[in-house]
Coordinates of C-alpha atoms in Angstrom, one line a residue:
M21 CA 1.9 -3.0 33.4
Y22 CA 0.0 -4.3 30.4
N23 CA -3.8 -4.3 30.3
L24 CA -5.5 -6.7 28.0
E25 CA -8.2 -4.2 27.1
Y26 CA -5.6 -2.2 25.4
I27 CA -3.4 -5.2 23.8
S28 CA -5.2 -6.6 20.9
H29 CA -4.6 -8.5 17.7
S30 CA -6.7 -8.8 14.6
N31 CA -6.1 -12.6 14.4
K32 CA -8.3 -14.4 16.9
N33 CA -5.8 -17.2 17.7
I34 CA -3.0 -14.8 18.4
Q35 CA -5.3 -12.7 20.5
I36 CA -6.2 -15.8 22.6
L37 CA -2.5 -16.7 23.1
L38 CA -1.7 -13.0 24.0
R39 CA -4.4 -13.3 26.7
K40 CA -2.7 -16.3 28.1
C41 CA 0.6 -14.6 28.2
L42 CA -0.8 -11.6 30.0
D43 CA -2.3 -14.0 32.6
L44 CA 1.2 -15.2 33.5
Y45 CA 2.2 -11.7 34.8
P46 CA 4.0 -12.2 38.1
Q47 CA 2.3 -11.1 41.3
D48 CA 5.6 -9.7 42.6
I49 CA 8.0 -8.1 40.2
D50 CA 11.7 -8.5 41.1
L51 CA 14.2 -6.5 39.2
S52 CA 16.3 -9.2 37.6
L53 CA 16.7 -11.0 34.3
D54 CA 16.2 -14.4 35.9
R55 CA 12.8 -15.1 34.2
I56 CA 14.0 -14.3 30.7
K57 CA 17.2 -16.2 31.2
K58 CA 15.3 -19.4 32.3
L59 CA 12.9 -19.2 29.3
L60 CA 15.7 -18.5 26.8
K61 CA 17.6 -21.5 28.2
K62 CA 14.6 -23.7 27.4
L63 CA 14.7 -22.3 23.9
D64 CA 18.4 -23.3 23.4
N65 CA 19.6 -19.7 24.1
P66 CA 18.7 -18.1 20.8
H67 CA 20.0 -14.7 22.0
L68 CA 23.6 -16.1 21.9
K69 CA 23.2 -16.8 18.3
L70 CA 22.6 -13.2 17.2
S71 CA 25.3 -11.2 15.6
N72 CA 25.9 -7.5 14.8
V73 CA 23.5 -6.4 17.5
V74 CA 22.5 -2.7 17.7
H75 CA 21.0 -2.1 21.2
I76 CA 19.2 1.2 21.8
A77 CA 18.0 2.7 25.1
G78 CA 16.8 6.2 26.1
T79 CA 13.6 8.0 27.0
N80 CA 12.7 9.4 23.6
G81 CA 14.0 8.7 20.2
K82 CA 14.7 5.0 20.4
G83 CA 12.1 4.0 17.8
S84 CA 13.1 6.7 15.4
T85 CA 16.8 5.8 15.7
A86 CA 16.1 2.1 15.3
T87 CA 13.9 2.8 12.2
I88 CA 16.4 5.0 10.6
I89 CA 19.2 2.5 11.0
S90 CA 17.0 -0.4 9.8
Q91 CA 15.8 1.4 6.7
L92 CA 19.3 2.8 5.7
Q93 CA 20.7 -0.7 6.0
A94 CA 17.8 -2.2 4.0
K95 CA 18.3 0.4 1.3
A96 CA 21.9 -0.8 1.0
G97 CA 20.6 -4.3 0.4
R98 CA 21.3 -5.7 3.9
I99 CA 19.0 -7.9 5.7
V100 CA 17.7 -6.5 9.0
N101 CA 15.8 -8.0 11.9
A102 CA 14.4 -5.5 14.3
Y103 CA 12.4 -5.5 17.6
R104 CA 10.7 -2.3 18.7
S105 CA 7.7 -1.3 20.9
P106 CA 5.0 -0.3 21.1
H107 CA 3.1 -0.5 17.9
L108 CA 0.7 1.8 16.2
L109 CA -1.6 0.0 13.9
S110 CA -0.5 -3.7 13.8
F111 CA 0.9 -5.7 16.7
N112 CA 3.2 -7.4 14.3
E113 CA 5.0 -4.0 13.9
R114 CA 7.0 -4.9 16.9
I115 CA 9.0 -7.7 15.2
Y116 CA 10.6 -7.3 11.8
I117 CA 12.2 -10.4 10.0
N118 CA 14.2 -9.9 6.9
N119 CA 13.1 -6.3 6.5
K120 CA 9.4 -7.2 6.8
K121 CA 6.8 -7.3 9.5
I122 CA 6.4 -10.8 11.0
S123 CA 3.6 -12.7 9.4
D124 CA 0.6 -13.8 11.4
D125 CA 1.3 -17.5 10.7
Y126 CA 4.9 -17.3 11.8
F127 CA 4.2 -15.1 14.8
L128 CA 1.3 -17.6 16.0
E129 CA 3.6 -20.6 15.5
I130 CA 6.6 -19.1 17.4
L131 CA 4.4 -17.5 20.1
D132 CA 2.7 -20.7 20.8
F133 CA 6.1 -22.6 21.0
V134 CA 7.5 -20.0 23.4
Y135 CA 4.3 -20.2 25.5
E136 CA 4.4 -24.0 25.8
K137 CA 8.2 -23.9 26.6
N138 CA 7.5 -21.4 29.4
E139 CA 5.3 -24.1 31.1
K140 CA 3.0 -21.4 32.7
N141 CA 5.7 -20.1 34.9
P142 CA 5.2 -16.4 35.9
I143 CA 6.7 -14.1 33.4
T144 CA 6.0 -10.6 32.0
F145 CA 4.3 -9.9 28.7
F146 CA 7.4 -8.1 27.4
E147 CA 9.6 -10.9 28.4
V148 CA 7.6 -13.4 26.4
L149 CA 7.6 -11.2 23.3
T150 CA 11.3 -10.6 23.7
A151 CA 11.9 -14.4 23.7
V152 CA 9.7 -14.7 20.7
A153 CA 11.7 -12.0 18.8
F154 CA 15.0 -13.5 19.8
L155 CA 14.0 -17.0 18.7
A156 CA 12.6 -15.6 15.4
F157 CA 15.9 -13.8 14.8
S158 CA 18.0 -16.9 15.5
E159 CA 15.9 -18.9 12.9
N160 CA 16.3 -16.2 10.3
T161 CA 19.9 -15.1 9.5
S162 CA 20.3 -11.4 9.0
D163 CA 23.2 -8.9 8.5
L164 CA 22.2 -7.0 11.7
C165 CA 19.7 -7.1 14.5
V166 CA 18.2 -3.8 15.7
I167 CA 16.9 -4.1 19.3
E168 CA 15.1 -1.4 21.2
V169 CA 14.9 -1.4 25.0
G170 CA 11.3 -1.8 26.3
L171 CA 11.8 0.0 29.7
G172 CA 14.9 1.2 31.4
G173 CA 18.0 -0.7 30.5
T174 CA 19.7 -2.7 33.3
F175 CA 16.9 -5.1 34.0
D176 CA 15.1 -4.8 30.6
A177 CA 14.6 -8.2 29.0
T178 CA 16.6 -7.2 26.0
N179 CA 19.6 -6.6 28.1
I180 CA 20.1 -10.4 28.4
I181 CA 22.2 -9.8 25.4
N182 CA 25.8 -9.2 26.4
K183 CA 27.5 -9.2 23.0
K184 CA 26.6 -6.2 20.9
E185 CA 28.3 -4.2 18.2
I186 CA 26.8 -0.8 19.3
A187 CA 24.8 0.6 22.2
I188 CA 23.1 3.8 21.5
I189 CA 21.8 6.1 24.3
T190 CA 19.1 8.5 22.9
P191 CA 18.0 11.6 25.0
I192 CA 17.1 10.7 28.6
G193 CA 14.3 12.4 30.6
L194 CA 11.9 11.8 33.3
D195 CA 9.4 8.9 32.5
H196 CA 8.3 5.6 34.0
K197 CA 9.3 7.1 37.5
S198 CA 7.5 4.3 39.4
F199 CA 9.7 1.8 37.8
L200 CA 13.0 3.7 37.2
G201 CA 13.2 6.1 40.0
N202 CA 12.1 9.8 40.5
S203 CA 15.3 11.5 39.6
L204 CA 17.0 12.0 36.3
K205 CA 20.2 10.5 37.8
S206 CA 18.5 7.2 38.8
I207 CA 16.8 6.9 35.4
A208 CA 20.0 7.5 33.6
R209 CA 21.8 4.8 35.7
E210 CA 19.1 2.4 34.6
K211 CA 19.4 3.4 30.9
A212 CA 23.2 3.1 31.1
G213 CA 22.9 -0.5 32.0
I214 CA 23.1 -1.5 28.4
I215 CA 26.6 -0.2 28.3
K216 CA 28.9 -3.2 28.8
N217 CA 31.5 -5.6 27.4
S218 CA 33.6 -3.1 25.3
S219 CA 31.0 -2.4 22.7
L220 CA 31.0 1.0 20.9
I221 CA 28.8 3.4 22.7
I222 CA 27.0 6.4 20.7
C223 CA 25.6 8.9 23.2
S224 CA 23.0 11.6 22.0
K225 CA 22.6 15.0 23.5
Q226 CA 22.0 14.9 27.2
V227 CA 21.9 17.2 30.2
K228 CA 25.1 17.4 32.2
S229 CA 24.3 15.2 35.0
V230 CA 23.3 12.4 32.6
Y231 CA 26.6 12.7 30.8
K232 CA 28.5 12.1 34.0
I233 CA 26.7 8.9 34.7
I234 CA 27.0 7.6 31.0
E235 CA 30.8 8.4 31.0
K236 CA 31.3 6.7 34.4
K237 CA 29.7 3.5 33.0
I238 CA 31.7 3.8 29.7
N239 CA 34.9 4.0 31.6
K240 CA 34.0 1.1 33.8
E241 CA 33.2 -1.2 30.9
K242 CA 36.2 -0.1 28.9
C243 CA 34.0 0.8 26.0
K244 CA 34.8 3.1 23.0
S245 CA 32.5 6.0 22.8
F246 CA 31.2 8.7 20.6
I247 CA 29.6 11.3 22.8
Y248 CA 27.6 14.3 21.6
G249 CA 29.5 17.5 22.3
N250 CA 32.9 15.7 22.5
D251 CA 33.1 13.5 19.5
W252 CA 30.2 14.7 17.4
R253 CA 27.8 17.5 16.9
I254 CA 24.9 18.9 14.8
K255 CA 25.1 22.3 13.2
N256 CA 22.9 23.6 10.4
K257 CA 21.4 20.1 9.8
K258 CA 25.0 18.7 9.3
L259 CA 26.6 15.9 11.3
Y260 CA 30.2 16.8 12.2
Y261 CA 32.5 14.0 13.6
E262 CA 36.3 13.5 13.5
D263 CA 37.3 15.4 10.4
K264 CA 34.2 14.6 8.5
S265 CA 30.8 16.0 7.8
I266 CA 27.5 14.6 6.4
N267 CA 24.6 16.6 5.3
L268 CA 21.3 15.5 7.0
D269 CA 19.2 18.1 5.3
N270 CA 17.4 15.5 3.3
L271 CA 15.8 13.8 6.3
S272 CA 12.1 13.1 5.6
L273 CA 11.1 13.4 9.3
N274 CA 9.9 16.6 10.9
G275 CA 11.5 18.3 14.1
E276 CA 15.0 19.4 15.0
H277 CA 15.2 16.4 17.4
Q278 CA 15.2 14.0 14.5
Y279 CA 18.5 15.2 13.4
L280 CA 20.0 14.0 16.6
N281 CA 18.3 10.5 16.0
A282 CA 19.5 10.5 12.4
A283 CA 23.0 11.3 13.4
C284 CA 23.1 8.5 16.0
A285 CA 21.9 6.1 13.2
V286 CA 24.5 7.4 10.7
L287 CA 27.3 7.1 13.1
A288 CA 26.3 3.6 13.8
C289 CA 26.5 3.0 9.9
K290 CA 29.9 4.7 9.8
K291 CA 31.8 3.5 12.8
I292 CA 31.2 -0.3 12.4
D293 CA 32.8 -1.8 9.3
K294 CA 30.0 -4.5 8.9
L295 CA 27.4 -1.7 8.8
F296 CA 29.4 0.8 6.8
L297 CA 27.4 2.9 4.2
K298 CA 28.6 5.4 1.7
N299 CA 27.4 9.0 2.0
N300 CA 25.3 8.8 -1.2
I301 CA 23.3 5.9 0.3
I302 CA 22.8 7.8 3.5
T303 CA 21.8 11.0 1.8
S304 CA 19.2 9.3 -0.4
G305 CA 18.0 7.0 2.2
L306 CA 17.3 9.8 4.8
G307 CA 14.9 11.3 2.3
E308 CA 12.8 8.1 2.3
I309 CA 12.5 7.3 5.9
E310 CA 8.9 6.3 6.8
W311 CA 7.9 6.4 10.5
L312 CA 4.2 7.0 11.4
G313 CA 3.1 9.2 14.2
R314 CA 6.2 11.4 14.5
L315 CA 5.2 15.0 13.7
Q316 CA 3.5 13.5 10.8
K317 CA 1.1 15.5 8.6
I318 CA -2.0 13.5 7.8
E319 CA -3.0 13.0 4.1
G320 CA -5.7 10.7 2.5
K321 CA -9.1 10.1 3.9
L322 CA -9.1 12.6 6.8
K323 CA -7.5 15.4 4.7
K324 CA -10.1 15.0 2.0
K325 CA -12.9 15.3 4.7
Y326 CA -11.3 18.3 6.5
K327 CA -9.8 20.1 3.6
H328 CA -9.5 23.5 5.3
I329 CA -7.2 22.3 8.1
N330 CA -3.8 20.6 8.5
I331 CA -3.9 17.6 10.8
W332 CA -0.6 16.7 12.6
I333 CA 0.0 13.7 14.8
D334 CA 2.7 13.1 17.2
V335 CA 3.3 10.5 20.0
A336 CA 4.8 13.0 22.4
H337 CA 3.5 10.8 25.3
N338 CA 5.8 12.2 28.1
Q339 CA 7.3 15.4 29.4
L340 CA 10.4 15.2 27.1
G341 CA 8.2 14.5 24.0
F342 CA 6.1 17.5 24.8
K343 CA 9.2 19.8 25.2
V344 CA 10.2 18.6 21.7
L345 CA 6.6 19.3 20.4
K346 CA 6.7 22.7 22.0
D347 CA 10.2 23.5 20.2
W348 CA 8.7 22.5 16.9
I349 CA 5.6 24.8 17.4
L350 CA 7.9 27.7 18.3
K351 CA 9.9 27.1 15.2
E352 CA 6.8 26.9 13.0
K353 CA 5.6 30.1 14.5
I354 CA 1.9 28.8 15.1
L355 CA 1.4 30.1 18.7
N356 CA -2.2 31.0 19.3
K357 CA -3.1 29.7 15.9
F358 CA -3.5 26.0 16.6
V359 CA -5.7 23.5 18.5
I360 CA -4.7 20.3 20.4
I361 CA -6.6 17.1 20.8
L362 CA -5.1 15.3 23.8
G363 CA -5.1 11.8 25.2
V364 CA -2.4 10.8 27.8
G365 CA -1.7 7.5 29.5
R366 CA -2.6 7.3 33.2
N367 CA 1.0 6.4 34.1
K368 CA 2.3 9.8 32.6
D369 CA 2.9 12.9 34.7
I370 CA -0.1 14.9 33.5
N371 CA 0.8 17.9 35.5
E372 CA 4.2 18.3 33.8
I373 CA 2.7 17.8 30.4
L374 CA 0.1 20.4 31.0
I375 CA 2.8 22.8 32.0
E376 CA 4.5 22.2 28.6
I377 CA 1.2 22.6 26.8
K378 CA 0.6 25.9 28.6
K379 CA 4.0 27.2 27.2
M380 CA 2.7 26.3 23.7
Q381 CA -0.3 28.5 24.1
P382 CA -3.0 26.6 22.2
A383 CA -6.1 28.4 21.3
L384 CA -8.0 25.3 22.5
L385 CA -7.3 22.1 24.2
C386 CA -9.8 19.3 23.4
L387 CA -9.9 16.2 25.6
V388 CA -11.7 13.0 24.4
K389 CA -14.0 11.1 26.8
E390 CA -14.4 7.8 24.9
L391 CA -10.8 6.8 23.9
N392 CA -9.5 3.2 24.0
I393 CA -6.5 4.1 26.3
D394 CA -5.7 3.5 29.9
G395 CA -5.7 7.3 30.3
H396 CA -6.3 10.2 32.7
H397 CA -10.0 11.0 33.2
P398 CA -10.9 14.1 31.0
D399 CA -12.6 15.7 33.9
T400 CA -9.5 15.5 36.0
V401 CA -7.2 16.9 33.1
K402 CA -9.7 19.6 32.4
S403 CA -9.7 20.8 36.0
L404 CA -5.9 20.9 36.0
A405 CA -5.7 22.6 32.7
K406 CA -8.3 25.2 33.8
K407 CA -5.9 26.2 36.8
L408 CA -3.2 26.9 34.3
G409 CA -5.5 29.0 32.2
I410 CA -5.8 26.6 29.3
N411 CA -9.0 26.9 27.3
T412 CA -10.3 23.4 27.5
V413 CA -13.3 21.3 26.3
I414 CA -14.3 17.7 26.5
S415 CA -15.7 15.9 23.5
K416 CA -17.4 12.6 23.4
N417 CA -15.1 10.7 21.0
L418 CA -12.3 11.2 18.5
T419 CA -14.7 11.7 15.6
N420 CA -16.7 14.4 17.4
S421 CA -13.4 16.0 18.5
L422 CA -12.4 16.4 14.9
V423 CA -15.6 18.0 13.9
L424 CA -15.5 20.3 16.9
C425 CA -11.9 21.3 16.4
S426 CA -12.3 21.7 12.7
A427 CA -15.3 24.1 13.1
Y428 CA -13.4 26.1 15.8
L429 CA -10.4 26.6 13.5
K430 CA -12.6 27.7 10.7
E431 CA -14.3 30.2 12.9
K432 CA -10.9 31.6 14.0
N433 CA -9.6 31.6 10.5
S434 CA -6.8 29.1 11.5
K435 CA -5.9 25.7 10.3
E436 CA -3.4 23.8 12.5
L437 CA -4.7 20.8 14.4
I438 CA -2.3 18.7 16.5
I439 CA -3.4 15.3 17.8
T440 CA -1.0 14.1 20.4
G441 CA -0.3 12.2 23.6
S442 CA -0.3 8.4 23.9
F443 CA 0.4 5.8 21.2
G444 CA -3.3 4.8 21.6
I445 CA -4.7 8.1 20.4
I446 CA -2.3 8.2 17.5
S447 CA -3.2 4.6 16.7
A448 CA -7.0 5.6 16.8
I449 CA -6.5 8.5 14.4
L450 CA -4.5 6.4 11.9
S451 CA -7.2 3.8 12.1
L452 CA -9.8 6.6 11.1
N453 CA -7.5 7.4 8.2
Q454 CA -7.0 3.7 7.4
D455 CA -7.6 4.0 3.7
T456 CA -4.1 5.4 3.5
Y457 CA -2.2 3.6 6.1
L458 CA -3.5 0.2 6.5

């Protein structure tokens, strides 16, 4: 699943080790937790030493929810360890120790230790990284551990953890169909695999068929639950639950969907005593959330160069993400007034994504030929887009795309440019803007 060409590290020694880990990828993938279980046993089962675990699964919104919880808790003075994926600028973003990115020295030390303990047995890249995160967490005491599922739920390496305070299910949609199944129901069953052992379950807004599957698993595992529509709701940027309400209007992130993610995070901070936060901490904290690449307006170096346009970036990356992006565009009323630069991973359903883009009605869709992602070929995407009547061009590289789109917008007397798709294209644009973000 991982390609070395698109997994890199600025530290040469870490890069060499990552290559070695990638080389261990099994020839045949069996859906089980056996490999991670065996490795963790050699490490003295660090996952069993973790406390106050918040486990998050879903198709979209996992990272946002994990980030909001982590930053709210840190603002209250608590120590947070967090494991998220993928990363945007620095590989070390995946593991946070004591509220900070893991250092290169510590990451190298612990990655080398885990690699040696594995004794070159077949294992996936994500399983190795998960073992690294859990070992690092066990060596660094924290007030809580926020853990994001990598893929699915039931057989995801993170699901080796049985004892958790909270499991959160963010919105579920069609993605990773080759691994999780072709139907929403089969994907929901996989995601619901993190529901177990009487933990508290917070469930975000879902389609009806998904609710049924989640509620069935909740009942089977005898878990307490807080389900959107039954136990909580969002109205006018306010969270309503029980007989209480919390104003989320101060949230620094763009998009209506982020209020759902924020609400899940806030409920986690309200329903578990060990994580409890007062309303004033929540309100002020929501206004200071920093999360790159999520409907983010670019400032700094690129803004200075392209003064007459607004550059937005968003890691929509799948059909559900593009639906959310479409909703934001409709709300902002910029139909026919904007341009999209697109780069999408080869494992994504490009047909469904283009259908959503068609609904957005961009004035121009720009595809990038030279882009460091394992993506769909621009010629193929252009052909499909043409059939849908989308005005499409192909540019040599990202820099040329910016020049082309900026000139086009100036000619049309418009100013909104949206760069979207895979994490890779957003990482590339942030790197171009690195004077601000690195």
